[in-house]
Amino acid sequence: MACTNRQVAKTLRLIGQLHELRGDGPFRVRAFMAGADLVERLERPVAGMDEDELVGLPGVGERIASVVREVCETGTSTELESLQAELPPSLPELLSVEGIGPKTAGRLWRELGVTSVAGLIEAAKHGRIRRLKGFGPKREAELRRGAERYAGAGHRMNRATAGELLAGIVAVLAPGQWAVAGSYRRGAATVGDLDLVSCQDPREVNPRLREIADEVIEEGDRRTSIRFRGERVDLRFTTPDALGPMLVYLTGSKTFNIRLRDRALLAGLRINEYGIADRSGAGLATYPSEAAMFAALDLQYIPPELREGSGEIEAAERNAIPALVAGEGLRGDLHVHSNWSDGSLSLAELAAEGERRGYEYLAVTDHSETLGIAHGLSERDLAEQRRTIEAVNRTSGCYLVTGVEVDILSDGTLGLPDRALADLELVVASLHSGLRQDRDRVTRRVVAACENEHVDVIGHPTGRLIGRREPAAVDLPRLIEAAASTGTALEINASPYRLDLEDVAVRAARDRGVVLSIGTDAHRPGELNHLRHGLATARRGWCTPADVLNTRPLAALLEGTR
Ligand code: DGT
Ligand code: CA
Ligand code: CA
Ligand code: ZN
């Protein structure tokens, strides 16, 4: 039974969440959540540990230990299965609605029988939600708006969900014989459905897909579509000698494909997913790779992230596609929370995580002390944290940059005095409240933050939460001007729930000479892996290494943010 620490952690977290939905006591919920965090950051595989060793871990009781053993041995847990049998399967969907946490979702279910987003909208229409103790008409209207926004978003997946779906599919495909395409490969912030190309024999693949599918939408030896965990997956079959054109076609975007085809037509060529032919469709030439296909079209290679039909073909004709920032160019993460505020890792553990990932540095940017944010740090806390960081840095291979994520308050001032900010190496300033202010007011706040000499980065500049919360009405051209003239970086928050700034704004900022800072905003160790989503967004914004703060060596980073 293959079982990684990450899979075990995920199961533990899911059990905790279901207990919370059921209204079980906070201790039980916390035990599973804490167990998940611990397993996730453990270096040793839990699969190789017996129950005694597991109980020996800090914070792991017998109950968690036995669930871990069971998951490792059987791939599932009886506790999870009985919770899933007891709770309506659509209930976790409620958690995707803005303003609904496990407590509220649990109450809506137990007290009103609401089990889905559609049911929530229905209940709100009939004024049933306001009757819940502590709710009222205002709260009901808010929840209804959130539910309608979620339902109207057409259910596009975030990249984390799409990535999990992909892992589930490729687990039944032969390694090295598939490639992912579509919007996921282009690095888009949201994914409508998953597209894959397979070079395997359809007679091998189709039965395996049938086995894992909720529903087979279409099955054949050229294409197969299934519904898997509620989402659509499209698969196209090809052979290794003709992989290039199929991959180009299925990667898209549609606009890119159409522009590429129109351009080829001018040269008397016809492109489709099988290759390049002449105008009459005769003499089909196939290509084993995308690179060979672009070469045949007399074009520079265009990375998938740029294939949106927004000038990339013209650039490729002139050999002017820039060398985009790449994963190996990133030296660290510039927005991370520790257990000094609301994160789960200690400073030493963060440094160890950074070292394990080969990072040169990791910026500790805990929340400032402001009303409404749990465990924010005061000026004194920050001074103390700085001393601890200095001690960690004496032995760590990954340098912890001292920083803060300071609140931009409703009146545009910051949550900490200048003298506290002056002592820190990296200051990220973010909006966390007053996100519904009008355009002028909210824009003046972020512009004022840029103008503060201590602020180095504006964090998640629009505050959007994908599918859950609309961005604030920030006037981006004005913010970009302010960032450019003050030398303030704008963040690409790499959380798959945010991806803020978004790609188009990144490109506009970059064109104006603004530097972008990629930060995961990680609160748990697993979230440090989100850096790649921020990287994809930077690439979609045409960023080269020089445009990204994280590519700078430590000394240059500290010099620039001093
Ligand atoms: P999504 O799924 O909405 O996030 O976006 P995509 O880009 O993955 O779109 P999807 O799944 O509908 O189709 C995958 C690719 O197939 C798309 O990027 C380009 C290609 N494609 C789909 N429909 C057409 C079409 O009508 N014409 C052309 N030329 N290509 C298409
Ligand atoms: Ca797709
Ligand atoms: Ca598709
Ligand atoms: Zn934040």
Coordinates of C-alpha atoms and ligand atoms in Angstrom, one line a residue:
M1 CA 0.0 0.0 0.0
A2 CA 1.6 3.2 -1.1
C3 CA 1.1 5.8 1.6
T4 CA 3.1 9.0 1.9
N5 CA 3.1 11.3 4.9
R6 CA 1.2 13.8 2.8
Q7 CA -1.6 11.4 2.1
V8 CA -1.9 10.4 5.7
A9 CA -2.0 14.1 6.8
K10 CA -4.7 14.7 4.3
T11 CA -6.9 11.9 5.7
L12 CA -6.3 13.1 9.2
R13 CA -7.3 16.7 8.2
L14 CA -10.4 15.4 6.5
I15 CA -11.5 13.4 9.5
G16 CA -10.9 16.5 11.7
Q17 CA -13.0 18.6 9.3
L18 CA -15.9 16.1 9.3
H19 CA -15.9 15.9 13.1
E20 CA -16.1 19.6 13.2
L21 CA -19.1 19.6 10.7
R22 CA -20.7 17.0 12.9
G23 CA -20.4 19.4 15.9
D24 CA -18.0 17.2 17.8
G25 CA -15.9 18.7 20.6
P26 CA -13.0 21.0 19.9
F27 CA -10.4 18.7 21.5
R28 CA -11.1 15.9 19.1
V29 CA -11.0 18.3 16.1
R30 CA -7.8 19.8 17.2
A31 CA -6.2 16.4 17.8
F32 CA -6.7 15.4 14.2
M33 CA -5.6 18.8 12.8
A34 CA -2.5 18.9 15.0
G35 CA -1.8 15.2 14.1
A36 CA -2.0 16.2 10.4
D37 CA 0.4 19.1 10.8
L38 CA 2.9 16.9 12.6
V39 CA 2.7 14.0 10.1
E40 CA 3.1 16.4 7.2
R41 CA 6.3 17.9 8.5
L42 CA 7.9 14.7 9.8
E43 CA 11.0 13.7 7.9
R44 CA 10.5 10.0 8.5
P45 CA 7.8 8.2 6.6
V46 CA 5.1 7.2 9.1
A47 CA 4.5 4.1 7.0
G48 CA 7.5 2.6 8.6
M49 CA 6.7 3.3 12.2
D50 CA 4.8 1.1 14.6
E51 CA 2.1 2.3 17.0
D52 CA 4.5 2.8 20.0
E53 CA 6.8 4.9 17.9
L54 CA 3.9 7.0 16.7
V55 CA 2.6 7.5 20.3
G56 CA 6.1 8.6 21.2
L57 CA 5.7 11.6 18.8
P58 CA 4.8 14.9 20.5
G59 CA 1.1 15.5 20.5
V60 CA 0.1 12.1 19.1
G61 CA -2.2 10.1 21.2
E62 CA -3.3 6.5 20.8
R63 CA -6.3 7.4 18.8
I64 CA -4.4 9.3 16.2
A65 CA -1.7 6.7 16.1
S66 CA -4.1 3.9 15.4
V67 CA -5.8 5.9 12.6
V68 CA -2.3 6.5 11.1
R69 CA -1.5 2.8 11.2
E70 CA -4.8 1.9 9.7
V71 CA -4.4 4.4 6.8
C72 CA -0.9 3.1 6.1
E73 CA -2.1 -0.5 6.1
T74 CA -5.4 -0.2 4.3
G75 CA -5.3 3.1 2.5
T76 CA -8.4 4.3 4.4
S77 CA -9.8 4.6 7.8
T78 CA -13.0 3.1 9.3
E79 CA -13.5 6.4 11.3
L80 CA -13.4 8.4 8.0
E81 CA -15.8 6.0 6.3
S82 CA -18.3 6.0 9.1
L83 CA -18.2 9.9 9.2
Q84 CA -18.6 10.0 5.4
A85 CA -21.6 7.6 5.6
E86 CA -23.2 9.7 8.3
L87 CA -22.7 13.1 6.7
P88 CA -24.3 14.1 3.4
P89 CA -21.6 14.0 0.7
S90 CA -22.3 17.5 -0.6
L91 CA -21.9 19.0 2.9
P92 CA -18.1 19.9 2.5
E93 CA -19.2 22.0 -0.5
L94 CA -20.8 24.5 1.9
L95 CA -17.3 25.3 3.2
S96 CA -16.4 26.9 -0.2
V97 CA -19.0 29.6 0.4
E98 CA -17.6 32.9 1.7
G99 CA -18.5 33.3 5.4
I100 CA -19.1 29.6 6.1
G101 CA -16.7 27.7 8.3
P102 CA -17.3 24.2 9.6
K103 CA -19.3 25.5 12.6
T104 CA -21.8 27.3 10.5
A105 CA -22.0 24.5 7.9
G106 CA -22.7 22.0 10.7
R107 CA -25.4 24.2 12.2
L108 CA -27.1 24.8 8.8
W109 CA -27.2 21.1 8.3
R110 CA -28.3 20.0 11.8
E111 CA -30.7 22.8 12.5
L112 CA -32.1 23.5 9.0
G113 CA -31.4 20.3 7.0
V114 CA -29.3 22.4 4.5
T115 CA -26.8 20.0 2.8
S116 CA -25.6 21.8 -0.3
V117 CA -25.0 25.3 -1.8
A118 CA -28.2 25.0 -3.8
G119 CA -30.1 24.1 -0.6
L120 CA -28.6 27.1 1.1
I121 CA -29.8 29.5 -1.6
E122 CA -33.3 27.9 -1.4
A123 CA -33.4 28.2 2.4
A124 CA -32.3 31.9 2.2
K125 CA -35.0 32.6 -0.4
H126 CA -37.6 31.4 2.1
G127 CA -36.1 33.4 4.9
R128 CA -35.3 30.3 6.9
I129 CA -31.7 31.1 7.7
R130 CA -32.5 34.4 9.6
R131 CA -34.4 32.3 12.1
L132 CA -31.3 30.5 13.3
K133 CA -30.1 31.8 16.7
G134 CA -27.6 34.6 16.2
F135 CA -28.2 35.0 12.4
G136 CA -30.7 37.6 11.3
P137 CA -31.6 39.0 7.9
K138 CA -28.3 40.7 7.3
R139 CA -26.3 37.5 7.8
E140 CA -28.8 35.6 5.7
A141 CA -28.4 38.1 2.8
E142 CA -24.6 37.8 3.1
L143 CA -24.6 34.0 3.0
R144 CA -27.0 34.1 0.0
R145 CA -24.8 36.4 -1.9
G146 CA -21.8 34.1 -1.2
A147 CA -23.7 31.0 -2.2
E148 CA -24.9 32.6 -5.5
R149 CA -21.4 33.8 -6.3
Y150 CA -20.0 30.3 -5.8
A151 CA -22.8 28.7 -7.8
G152 CA -22.4 31.3 -10.6
A153 CA -18.6 30.9 -10.9
G154 CA -19.4 27.8 -13.0
H155 CA -17.4 25.6 -10.6
R156 CA -13.9 26.2 -11.9
M157 CA -11.3 24.4 -9.8
N158 CA -8.5 26.1 -8.1
R159 CA -5.0 24.7 -8.9
A160 CA -4.7 22.8 -5.7
T161 CA -7.9 20.8 -6.4
A162 CA -6.9 20.3 -10.1
G163 CA -3.5 19.1 -9.0
E164 CA -5.0 16.5 -6.7
L165 CA -7.4 15.4 -9.4
L166 CA -4.4 15.0 -11.8
A167 CA -2.5 12.9 -9.3
G168 CA -5.6 10.6 -8.9
I169 CA -5.8 10.1 -12.7
V170 CA -2.1 9.6 -13.5
A171 CA -1.9 7.0 -10.7
V172 CA -3.6 4.6 -13.2
L173 CA -1.5 5.7 -16.2
A174 CA 1.9 4.3 -17.2
P175 CA 4.7 6.6 -16.1
G176 CA 6.3 8.7 -18.8
Q177 CA 3.5 8.0 -21.3
W178 CA 1.2 10.9 -20.5
A179 CA 1.3 14.7 -20.5
V180 CA -1.1 17.2 -19.0
A181 CA -2.4 19.9 -21.3
G182 CA -5.2 22.5 -21.2
S183 CA -5.5 25.4 -18.9
Y184 CA -3.7 23.5 -16.1
R185 CA -0.6 23.2 -18.2
R186 CA -0.8 26.9 -19.1
G187 CA -0.7 27.7 -15.4
A188 CA -4.1 29.4 -15.3
A189 CA -5.4 30.4 -11.9
T190 CA -8.5 28.3 -12.3
V191 CA -9.2 25.2 -14.4
G192 CA -12.5 24.3 -15.9
D193 CA -11.7 20.7 -16.7
L194 CA -8.5 18.6 -16.9
D195 CA -7.0 17.6 -20.3
L196 CA -4.5 14.9 -20.8
V197 CA -2.6 13.4 -23.7
S198 CA -1.8 9.7 -23.5
C199 CA 0.7 7.6 -25.6
Q200 CA -0.5 4.4 -24.1
D201 CA -2.7 1.8 -25.8
P202 CA -6.4 2.9 -25.3
R203 CA -7.3 -0.7 -24.6
E204 CA -5.1 -0.6 -21.6
V205 CA -6.1 2.8 -20.4
N206 CA -9.9 2.8 -20.9
P207 CA -10.7 -0.1 -18.5
R208 CA -8.6 1.5 -15.8
L209 CA -10.3 4.9 -16.3
R210 CA -13.7 3.2 -16.2
E211 CA -12.8 1.6 -12.9
I212 CA -12.1 5.0 -11.2
A213 CA -14.7 7.1 -12.9
D214 CA -17.9 8.3 -11.3
E215 CA -19.3 8.3 -14.8
V216 CA -18.0 7.6 -18.4
I217 CA -19.1 10.4 -20.6
E218 CA -17.4 9.1 -23.8
E219 CA -15.1 6.2 -24.5
G220 CA -13.1 5.5 -27.6
D221 CA -9.6 4.9 -29.1
R222 CA -9.1 8.5 -30.0
R223 CA -10.6 10.2 -27.0
T224 CA -12.2 9.4 -23.7
S225 CA -13.9 11.6 -21.2
I226 CA -14.9 10.7 -17.7
R227 CA -16.3 12.4 -14.6
F228 CA -13.9 11.8 -11.8
R229 CA -14.5 13.0 -8.2
G230 CA -17.2 15.2 -9.6
E231 CA -15.0 16.9 -12.2
R232 CA -14.6 16.4 -16.0
V233 CA -11.4 14.8 -17.4
D234 CA -10.7 14.7 -21.1
L235 CA -8.1 12.4 -22.5
R236 CA -6.8 12.2 -26.1
F237 CA -4.7 9.3 -27.4
T238 CA -1.8 9.6 -29.7
T239 CA 1.6 8.0 -30.5
P240 CA 5.1 9.2 -29.5
D241 CA 6.0 10.2 -33.1
A242 CA 3.0 12.5 -33.2
L243 CA 2.9 13.8 -29.7
G244 CA 3.9 17.4 -30.7
P245 CA 0.8 18.5 -32.6
M246 CA -1.6 16.8 -30.1
L247 CA 0.1 18.5 -27.2
V248 CA 0.1 21.9 -28.9
Y249 CA -3.6 21.5 -29.8
L250 CA -4.8 20.3 -26.4
T251 CA -2.7 22.8 -24.5
G252 CA -4.4 25.7 -26.3
S253 CA -5.6 28.2 -25.5
K254 CA -8.3 28.1 -28.1
T255 CA -7.4 31.7 -29.1
F256 CA -3.8 30.7 -29.5
N257 CA -4.7 27.7 -31.6
I258 CA -6.9 29.8 -33.9
R259 CA -4.1 32.5 -34.3
L260 CA -1.5 29.8 -35.0
R261 CA -3.8 28.1 -37.6
D262 CA -4.6 31.4 -39.3
R263 CA -0.9 32.3 -39.5
A264 CA -0.1 28.9 -41.0
L265 CA -2.8 29.2 -43.6
L266 CA -1.1 32.4 -44.9
A267 CA 1.9 30.2 -45.6
G268 CA -0.3 27.5 -47.3
L269 CA -0.2 25.1 -44.4
R270 CA -3.0 23.4 -42.5
I271 CA -2.5 22.6 -38.8
N272 CA -4.6 20.2 -36.7
E273 CA -4.0 18.0 -33.7
Y274 CA -2.3 15.3 -35.9
G275 CA 0.3 17.4 -37.7
I276 CA 0.9 19.9 -40.5
A277 CA -0.3 19.3 -44.0
D278 CA -0.5 21.4 -47.2
R279 CA -3.6 23.5 -48.1
S280 CA -5.4 20.5 -49.6
G281 CA -4.8 18.5 -46.4
A282 CA -2.3 16.2 -48.2
G283 CA 1.2 15.3 -47.1
L284 CA 0.6 15.3 -43.3
A285 CA 3.9 15.7 -41.4
T286 CA 4.0 14.6 -37.7
Y287 CA 6.3 15.7 -35.0
P288 CA 7.4 14.0 -31.8
S289 CA 7.7 17.2 -29.8
E290 CA 6.3 20.6 -29.5
A291 CA 9.8 22.0 -30.2
A292 CA 9.9 20.2 -33.5
M293 CA 6.5 21.5 -34.4
F294 CA 7.3 25.2 -33.6
A295 CA 10.5 24.8 -35.6
A296 CA 8.6 23.5 -38.6
L297 CA 6.4 26.6 -38.4
D298 CA 9.5 28.8 -38.3
L299 CA 8.6 30.1 -34.8
Q300 CA 10.6 30.4 -31.6
Y301 CA 9.4 28.0 -28.9
I302 CA 6.5 29.5 -27.0
P303 CA 6.2 28.3 -23.3
P304 CA 2.6 27.1 -22.5
E305 CA 2.1 29.9 -20.0
L306 CA 2.3 32.5 -22.8
R307 CA -0.1 30.8 -25.2
E308 CA -3.1 33.1 -24.7
G309 CA -3.2 34.9 -28.0
S310 CA -1.9 38.1 -26.5
G311 CA 1.2 38.9 -28.7
E312 CA 3.2 35.8 -28.1
I313 CA 3.1 34.5 -31.8
E314 CA 4.2 37.9 -33.0
A315 CA 7.0 37.9 -30.4
A316 CA 8.1 34.4 -31.5
E317 CA 8.3 35.5 -35.1
R318 CA 10.8 38.2 -34.0
N319 CA 12.6 35.7 -31.8
A320 CA 11.6 38.0 -28.9
I321 CA 10.1 35.6 -26.4
P322 CA 11.9 36.4 -23.2
A323 CA 13.7 33.8 -21.1
L324 CA 11.0 33.5 -18.4
V325 CA 11.8 33.1 -14.7
A326 CA 12.1 29.4 -13.9
G327 CA 11.8 27.3 -10.7
E328 CA 15.5 26.8 -10.2
G329 CA 16.0 30.6 -10.3
L330 CA 13.9 31.1 -7.2
R331 CA 16.1 31.3 -4.1
G332 CA 13.4 31.5 -1.5
D333 CA 9.9 32.3 -0.3
L334 CA 9.1 35.9 0.7
H335 CA 5.8 35.5 2.7
V336 CA 5.6 32.8 5.4
H337 CA 3.9 32.7 8.8
S338 CA 5.3 31.0 11.9
N339 CA 3.7 29.9 15.2
W340 CA 4.5 33.3 16.6
S341 CA 1.3 34.4 14.8
D342 CA -1.2 32.0 13.2
G343 CA 1.2 29.6 11.5
S344 CA 1.9 26.0 12.7
L345 CA 5.7 25.9 12.5
S346 CA 8.3 27.2 14.9
L347 CA 11.1 29.4 13.6
A348 CA 13.6 26.5 13.8
E349 CA 11.2 24.2 11.9
L350 CA 10.7 26.9 9.2
A351 CA 14.5 27.2 8.7
A352 CA 14.7 23.4 8.5
E353 CA 11.9 23.3 5.9
G354 CA 13.7 26.0 3.9
E355 CA 16.9 24.1 4.1
R356 CA 15.2 20.9 2.9
R357 CA 13.9 22.7 -0.1
G358 CA 17.3 24.1 -0.9
Y359 CA 16.2 27.7 -0.2
E360 CA 18.8 30.4 0.4
Y361 CA 16.3 32.4 2.5
L362 CA 12.8 32.4 3.8
A363 CA 11.1 35.6 5.0
V364 CA 9.2 35.3 8.3
T365 CA 6.3 37.7 7.9
D366 CA 3.9 37.2 10.8
H367 CA 0.8 39.4 11.2
S368 CA 1.0 42.6 13.1
E369 CA -1.1 43.1 16.2
T370 CA -4.5 44.5 15.0
L371 CA -7.9 44.1 16.3
G372 CA -9.6 41.1 14.6
I373 CA -6.5 39.2 13.6
A374 CA -5.6 36.2 15.8
H375 CA -2.2 36.3 17.5
G376 CA -0.8 39.4 15.8
L377 CA 2.7 40.5 17.0
S378 CA 3.3 43.8 18.9
E379 CA 6.4 45.9 18.5
R380 CA 7.9 44.1 21.6
D381 CA 7.0 40.6 20.3
L382 CA 8.8 41.5 17.0
A383 CA 11.9 42.5 18.8
E384 CA 11.9 39.3 20.7
Q385 CA 11.2 37.3 17.6
R386 CA 14.1 39.0 15.9
R387 CA 16.5 37.8 18.6
T388 CA 15.2 34.2 18.2
I389 CA 15.6 34.4 14.4
E390 CA 19.2 35.6 14.9
A391 CA 19.9 32.6 17.1
V392 CA 18.3 30.2 14.5
N393 CA 20.3 31.9 11.7
R394 CA 23.6 31.1 13.5
T395 CA 23.2 27.4 12.7
S396 CA 20.7 27.3 9.8
G397 CA 21.6 26.7 6.2
C398 CA 18.5 28.7 5.2
Y399 CA 18.6 32.3 6.3
L400 CA 15.4 33.5 8.0
V401 CA 14.8 37.1 6.9
T402 CA 13.2 39.2 9.7
G403 CA 9.9 40.6 8.5
V404 CA 6.3 41.3 9.2
E405 CA 3.0 41.4 7.3
V406 CA 1.7 44.7 8.7
D407 CA -1.9 45.6 8.3
I408 CA -2.9 48.6 6.2
L409 CA -5.6 50.0 8.4
S410 CA -8.9 51.4 7.2
D411 CA -7.6 55.0 7.3
G412 CA -4.4 54.1 5.3
T413 CA -2.0 54.1 8.3
L414 CA -0.1 51.0 9.2
G415 CA -0.6 48.7 12.1
L416 CA 2.9 49.3 13.5
P417 CA 4.9 52.5 14.1
D418 CA 7.8 53.3 11.7
R419 CA 10.5 52.6 14.3
A420 CA 9.3 49.0 14.6
L421 CA 9.3 48.6 10.8
A422 CA 12.8 50.2 10.5
D423 CA 14.3 47.3 12.4
L424 CA 13.0 44.6 10.0
E425 CA 14.6 43.4 6.9
L426 CA 11.4 42.9 4.8
V427 CA 8.1 44.6 5.4
V428 CA 5.0 43.3 3.6
A429 CA 2.0 45.6 3.9
S430 CA -1.4 44.1 3.3
L431 CA -5.1 44.9 3.3
H432 CA -7.1 42.6 5.5
S433 CA -10.1 44.9 6.4
G434 CA -12.1 47.6 4.7
L435 CA -11.9 45.6 1.4
R436 CA -15.4 46.9 0.3
Q437 CA -14.4 50.5 0.5
D438 CA -14.9 52.6 -2.7
R439 CA -12.2 52.6 -5.4
D440 CA -10.7 55.9 -4.4
R441 CA -10.5 55.2 -0.7
V442 CA -9.1 51.7 -0.9
T443 CA -6.6 52.8 -3.6
R444 CA -5.3 55.7 -1.5
R445 CA -4.6 53.2 1.3
V446 CA -2.3 51.0 -0.8
V447 CA -0.7 54.0 -2.4
A448 CA 0.0 55.4 1.0
A449 CA 1.6 52.1 2.0
C450 CA 3.9 52.2 -1.1
E451 CA 4.9 55.7 0.0
N452 CA 6.0 54.6 3.4
E453 CA 9.8 54.2 3.1
H454 CA 9.9 51.0 5.2
V455 CA 7.3 49.1 3.1
D456 CA 9.1 46.7 0.7
V457 CA 6.1 44.7 -0.7
I458 CA 2.4 45.1 -1.0
G459 CA 0.9 41.7 0.0
H460 CA -2.0 40.1 -2.0
P461 CA -2.8 43.6 -3.5
T462 CA -6.5 43.0 -4.3
G463 CA -7.4 40.7 -1.5
R464 CA -9.4 38.4 -3.8
L465 CA -10.2 34.8 -2.7
I466 CA -10.8 32.8 -5.8
G467 CA -14.5 31.8 -6.1
R468 CA -15.1 33.2 -2.6
R469 CA -14.4 36.9 -2.4
E470 CA -14.3 39.5 -5.1
P471 CA -11.1 41.6 -5.3
A472 CA -11.2 45.0 -3.6
A473 CA -11.9 47.9 -6.0
V474 CA -8.2 48.9 -6.1
D475 CA -7.3 51.0 -9.1
L476 CA -4.4 48.9 -10.4
P477 CA -2.9 51.4 -12.8
R478 CA -2.7 53.9 -9.9
L479 CA -1.1 51.3 -7.6
I480 CA 1.3 50.2 -10.3
E481 CA 2.4 53.8 -10.8
A482 CA 2.9 54.3 -7.1
A483 CA 4.9 51.0 -6.8
A484 CA 7.0 52.0 -9.8
S485 CA 7.8 55.5 -8.5
T486 CA 8.6 54.4 -4.9
G487 CA 10.4 51.2 -5.8
T488 CA 7.9 49.0 -3.9
A489 CA 7.4 45.4 -5.0
L490 CA 4.0 44.0 -5.6
E491 CA 3.3 40.5 -4.4
I492 CA 2.2 37.5 -6.4
N493 CA 0.6 35.6 -3.5
A494 CA 1.1 32.0 -4.5
S495 CA -1.7 30.5 -2.6
P496 CA -4.0 28.7 -5.0
Y497 CA -6.9 30.3 -3.2
R498 CA -5.6 33.8 -4.0
L499 CA -3.1 34.0 -6.9
D500 CA -3.1 37.8 -6.3
L501 CA -1.9 39.8 -8.3
E502 CA -3.4 37.9 -11.2
D503 CA -1.4 37.2 -14.4
V504 CA -2.7 40.2 -16.5
A505 CA -1.9 42.7 -13.7
V506 CA 1.5 41.1 -13.2
R507 CA 2.3 41.7 -16.9
A508 CA 1.2 45.4 -16.6
A509 CA 3.3 45.9 -13.5
R510 CA 6.3 44.2 -15.1
D511 CA 5.9 46.4 -18.2
R512 CA 6.1 49.4 -16.0
G513 CA 9.3 48.2 -14.3
V514 CA 7.7 47.1 -11.1
V515 CA 9.4 44.1 -9.3
L516 CA 7.2 41.2 -8.3
S517 CA 7.7 39.3 -5.0
I518 CA 6.5 35.7 -4.9
G519 CA 5.3 34.5 -1.5
T520 CA 3.3 31.4 -0.5
D521 CA 1.6 33.0 2.6
A522 CA 2.1 29.5 4.1
H523 CA 0.6 28.8 7.5
R524 CA 1.5 25.1 7.3
P525 CA 4.5 23.2 5.9
G526 CA 2.6 21.7 3.0
E527 CA 1.7 25.1 1.8
L528 CA 5.3 26.0 1.1
N529 CA 4.9 23.8 -2.0
H530 CA 2.5 26.5 -3.4
L531 CA 5.5 28.5 -4.6
R532 CA 5.1 26.9 -8.0
H533 CA 1.6 28.3 -8.5
G534 CA 3.1 31.8 -8.0
L535 CA 5.9 31.0 -10.4
A536 CA 3.4 29.9 -13.0
T537 CA 1.6 33.3 -12.5
A538 CA 4.9 35.2 -12.9
R539 CA 5.6 33.3 -16.1
R540 CA 2.1 34.1 -17.4
G541 CA 2.9 37.7 -16.7
W542 CA 6.0 37.4 -18.9
C543 CA 8.4 37.9 -16.0
T544 CA 12.1 37.2 -16.5
P545 CA 14.4 36.5 -13.5
A546 CA 15.2 40.2 -13.2
D547 CA 11.6 41.0 -12.7
V548 CA 11.3 38.8 -9.6
L549 CA 12.6 39.7 -6.2
N550 CA 13.1 36.0 -5.1
T551 CA 15.8 35.5 -7.7
R552 CA 18.1 37.9 -6.0
P553 CA 21.0 36.5 -3.9
L554 CA 20.5 37.2 -0.2
A555 CA 22.9 40.1 -0.1
A556 CA 21.2 41.8 -3.0
L557 CA 17.8 41.2 -1.5
L558 CA 18.8 42.7 1.8
E559 CA 20.5 45.6 0.1
G560 CA 17.3 46.3 -1.9
T561 CA 14.9 46.2 1.0
R562 CA 17.0 48.0 3.6
Ligands
DGT1 P1 -10.7 25.4 -19.2 O1 -10.9 23.9 -19.3 O2 -12.0 26.1 -19.3 O3 -10.0 25.8 -18.0 O4 -9.8 25.8 -20.4 P2 -9.0 25.0 -21.5 O5 -8.1 25.9 -22.2 O6 -8.3 23.8 -20.8 O7 -10.1 24.5 -22.5 P3 -10.8 23.1 -22.9 O8 -10.6 22.1 -21.8 O9 -12.2 23.5 -23.3 O10 -10.0 22.7 -24.2 C1 -8.6 22.2 -24.1 C2 -7.9 22.8 -25.3 O11 -8.4 22.2 -26.5 C3 -8.0 24.3 -25.5 O12 -7.1 25.0 -24.7 C4 -7.7 24.4 -26.9 C5 -8.3 23.2 -27.6 N1 -9.7 23.5 -28.1 C6 -10.8 23.3 -27.5 N2 -11.8 23.7 -28.3 C7 -11.3 24.2 -29.4 C8 -11.8 24.8 -30.6 O13 -13.0 25.0 -30.8 N3 -10.9 25.2 -31.5 C9 -9.6 25.0 -31.4 N4 -8.7 25.4 -32.3 N5 -9.0 24.5 -30.2 C10 -9.9 24.1 -29.3
CA2 CA -9.5 22.2 -19.7
CA3 CA -11.4 19.8 -21.8
ZN4 ZN -2.4 38.4 4.5

